[in-house]
XYZ file of C-alpha atoms in Angstrom:
263
model
C 65.033 81.635 -52.655
C 63.444 78.904 -50.530
C 59.935 77.721 -51.357
C 57.053 79.259 -49.444
C 55.414 77.317 -46.625
C 52.324 78.294 -44.659
C 52.081 76.973 -41.106
C 48.495 77.639 -40.078
C 46.954 77.190 -36.654
C 43.180 77.237 -36.269
C 41.514 77.357 -32.890
C 39.207 79.374 -30.712
C 35.527 79.100 -31.524
C 36.217 78.030 -35.116
C 36.910 74.386 -34.201
C 33.738 74.228 -32.096
C 31.457 75.730 -34.768
C 30.754 73.314 -37.683
C 29.745 76.098 -40.096
C 32.853 78.207 -39.353
C 35.088 75.143 -39.523
C 33.611 73.986 -42.849
C 34.209 77.410 -44.371
C 37.746 77.569 -43.046
C 38.622 74.083 -44.328
C 37.128 74.856 -47.753
C 39.411 77.889 -47.948
C 42.412 76.065 -46.481
C 42.053 73.325 -49.106
C 42.522 75.979 -51.808
C 45.785 77.321 -50.385
C 48.459 76.658 -53.004
C 51.816 75.089 -52.281
C 53.199 73.635 -49.073
C 51.084 73.992 -45.948
C 50.780 72.540 -42.445
C 47.677 72.787 -40.237
C 47.619 72.680 -36.426
C 44.275 72.562 -34.618
C 42.951 72.841 -31.082
C 39.735 71.387 -29.696
C 39.505 72.222 -26.003
C 35.775 72.871 -25.785
C 34.978 69.585 -27.528
C 37.243 67.748 -25.076
C 35.407 69.431 -22.204
C 32.011 68.333 -23.567
C 33.135 64.725 -24.103
C 34.737 64.676 -20.649
C 31.496 65.899 -19.094
C 29.597 63.053 -20.790
C 32.120 60.581 -19.365
C 31.888 62.116 -15.889
C 35.423 63.541 -16.076
C 35.456 67.094 -14.777
C 37.680 69.646 -16.506
C 39.893 71.595 -14.118
C 41.629 74.877 -14.940
C 44.102 77.196 -13.234
C 44.406 80.682 -14.760
C 42.653 79.421 -17.874
C 45.045 76.490 -18.365
C 43.751 72.924 -18.331
C 45.021 70.574 -15.640
C 45.698 67.316 -17.476
C 45.404 64.497 -14.958
C 45.475 60.782 -15.863
C 41.790 60.666 -16.846
C 42.009 63.913 -18.803
C 45.025 62.878 -20.892
C 42.981 59.898 -22.075
C 40.112 62.218 -23.042
C 42.245 64.764 -24.902
C 44.157 62.013 -26.699
C 40.869 60.528 -27.915
C 39.318 63.880 -28.813
C 42.295 65.767 -30.265
C 44.158 62.882 -31.882
C 41.052 60.902 -32.832
C 37.707 62.650 -33.189
C 38.755 66.184 -34.177
C 41.887 65.293 -36.130
C 40.272 62.586 -38.234
C 37.138 64.647 -38.891
C 39.341 67.489 -40.170
C 41.404 65.104 -42.322
C 38.291 63.445 -43.766
C 36.781 66.837 -44.600
C 39.988 67.931 -46.332
C 40.057 64.702 -48.336
C 36.527 65.474 -49.537
C 37.902 68.833 -50.734
C 40.720 67.156 -52.716
C 43.356 68.178 -50.187
C 45.506 65.111 -49.493
C 45.823 65.522 -45.721
C 47.510 63.234 -43.210
C 46.615 63.376 -39.510
C 49.469 63.444 -37.008
C 50.431 63.966 -33.389
C 53.892 64.906 -32.198
C 54.494 61.223 -31.405
C 54.136 60.184 -35.051
C 57.550 59.789 -36.721
C 58.957 61.281 -33.476
C 58.364 64.742 -34.943
C 57.704 66.595 -31.665
C 59.387 65.196 -28.560
C 58.548 67.111 -25.398
C 59.169 67.041 -21.663
C 56.509 66.851 -18.982
C 56.149 70.291 -17.445
C 57.963 70.331 -14.093
C 55.888 70.943 -10.985
C 56.498 74.372 -9.482
C 53.622 76.081 -7.689
C 51.068 74.226 -9.862
C 51.049 70.628 -11.078
C 49.612 70.797 -14.610
C 49.790 67.024 -14.945
C 50.512 65.454 -18.331
C 51.326 68.706 -20.114
C 54.256 68.829 -22.507
C 56.774 71.598 -23.084
C 58.343 71.416 -26.542
C 62.127 71.280 -26.831
C 62.698 73.159 -30.119
C 66.220 71.775 -30.648
C 64.856 68.203 -30.621
C 62.158 68.618 -33.269
C 62.547 66.068 -36.044
C 61.241 67.722 -39.220
C 62.898 65.440 -41.790
C 59.805 63.172 -41.985
C 57.590 66.256 -42.145
C 59.630 67.698 -45.010
C 59.373 64.358 -46.840
C 55.581 64.423 -46.463
C 55.386 67.986 -47.780
C 57.611 67.160 -50.756
C 55.378 64.148 -51.480
C 52.381 66.474 -51.787
C 50.810 65.647 -48.420
C 49.310 68.228 -46.071
C 50.156 67.394 -42.430
C 47.385 68.109 -39.903
C 48.608 68.142 -36.294
C 46.599 67.530 -33.145
C 47.999 69.382 -30.084
C 49.664 66.298 -28.596
C 53.342 65.463 -28.112
C 55.206 62.632 -26.351
C 58.034 62.211 -23.865
C 59.916 59.379 -25.603
C 58.871 56.927 -22.874
C 55.383 56.127 -24.235
C 53.592 58.982 -22.456
C 51.376 61.259 -24.568
C 51.406 64.900 -23.423
C 48.823 67.654 -23.898
C 50.606 70.617 -25.512
C 49.526 74.142 -26.382
C 48.590 74.299 -30.089
C 49.961 77.844 -30.505
C 53.315 76.644 -29.201
C 53.328 73.628 -31.522
C 52.613 75.925 -34.470
C 55.404 78.295 -33.497
C 57.867 75.442 -32.896
C 57.119 73.730 -36.217
C 57.296 77.025 -38.106
C 60.681 77.760 -36.539
C 62.125 74.330 -37.308
C 60.818 74.377 -40.892
C 62.211 77.874 -41.505
C 65.591 76.221 -42.108
C 64.102 74.704 -45.289
C 61.320 77.084 -46.392
C 60.299 80.727 -46.345
C 57.661 80.448 -43.627
C 54.612 82.565 -42.884
C 53.027 81.440 -39.602
C 49.319 82.268 -39.458
C 47.143 82.103 -36.349
C 43.473 81.887 -37.350
C 40.655 82.447 -34.883
C 37.297 84.247 -34.618
C 38.716 87.784 -34.329
C 39.953 89.930 -37.211
C 43.381 90.366 -35.656
C 44.980 91.936 -32.612
C 42.504 94.552 -31.420
C 43.221 97.916 -29.828
C 39.833 97.511 -28.121
C 38.805 93.917 -27.342
C 35.133 94.898 -27.704
C 35.543 96.500 -31.145
C 36.140 94.015 -33.971
C 37.094 96.871 -36.293
C 39.915 98.161 -34.058
C 42.534 95.969 -35.731
C 46.198 96.863 -35.264
C 47.604 96.098 -38.716
C 51.311 95.972 -37.861
C 53.160 95.196 -34.629
C 56.908 95.102 -34.126
C 58.785 94.769 -30.815
C 58.766 98.519 -30.204
C 55.035 98.862 -30.877
C 54.399 95.763 -28.749
C 56.197 97.238 -25.741
C 54.201 100.430 -26.092
C 50.899 98.510 -26.314
C 51.851 96.600 -23.156
C 52.720 99.826 -21.354
C 49.375 101.332 -22.399
C 47.468 98.252 -21.146
C 45.791 97.868 -24.538
C 46.201 94.111 -25.074
C 43.832 91.505 -23.636
C 45.320 88.586 -21.707
C 44.177 86.050 -24.310
C 46.279 87.552 -27.096
C 49.535 87.838 -25.116
C 50.659 84.183 -25.514
C 50.070 84.398 -29.283
C 52.212 87.526 -29.512
C 54.997 86.025 -27.413
C 54.957 82.911 -29.614
C 54.965 85.160 -32.693
C 58.031 87.137 -31.639
C 59.818 83.983 -30.524
C 59.216 82.482 -33.982
C 60.453 85.591 -35.825
C 63.580 85.811 -33.689
C 64.253 82.143 -34.527
C 64.013 82.444 -38.325
C 60.324 82.572 -39.282
C 59.796 85.177 -41.992
C 56.422 86.582 -40.904
C 53.633 85.892 -38.442
C 50.048 86.900 -39.083
C 47.130 86.851 -36.623
C 43.718 87.102 -38.245
C 40.215 85.790 -38.822
C 39.769 82.236 -40.044
C 37.682 83.577 -42.940
C 40.739 85.469 -44.227
C 43.076 82.503 -44.613
C 43.018 82.669 -48.437
C 44.000 86.336 -48.823
C 46.598 85.816 -46.117
C 48.275 83.116 -48.234
C 48.288 85.142 -51.441
C 50.461 88.045 -50.377
C 47.759 90.159 -48.724
C 47.463 91.078 -45.061
C 43.998 90.825 -43.509
C 44.631 91.061 -39.806
C 47.760 91.849 -37.802
C 51.210 91.302 -39.284
C 54.006 90.681 -36.761
C 57.536 91.575 -37.810
């Protein structure tokens, strides 16, 4: 049987809250075996952009990444946030290495084509072109890769790319070599039947249950992309996907399920 690998994405309010992030990283550092971390950092990028006089623009909750904004997110995601996370993990005896999709050509992407909306320098991952050989070599060498949500187009252009999608894409590509559990960590305890009730966790969702939840109008808009990424990953070879609270990352890497398991 293939070795276990945990591909873990942390985002939401956890990245923006130093106390929550410190707790999460302390737990993440204790996760045994092979692991990969993917982080966001949108609110920090917005704050830094504001200080620089660069206004953040959104359409339907998605950031428009113009020429000024791609510079900001590259600095914030690939520099400030990524290196702070790596330095913290090093202090916890977790030998982390900070990466973007451009490093070792691991995640090539294409600039999102303009349809009704021009999202600017936003990258769509091409799963068939992921280059995980260098990533596998890092894992086998005992390193813990930490990815910022940035990719590249092969022609020197950095692209802003959804961190959930990067996590799903990496988990899928690595499932050819490992038994992968993809874990999305955020500030909620899982997928909730009632968005206002943190205790209303749906413990298990399969495609049939998912379709019923959609028909019943139970799911909030914010969770839908995570679920679509989850099912896409499972249908492409990932063993399991789990959506849960950042504080539960340790039990969720030791065989338990604290949150919502997607199968």
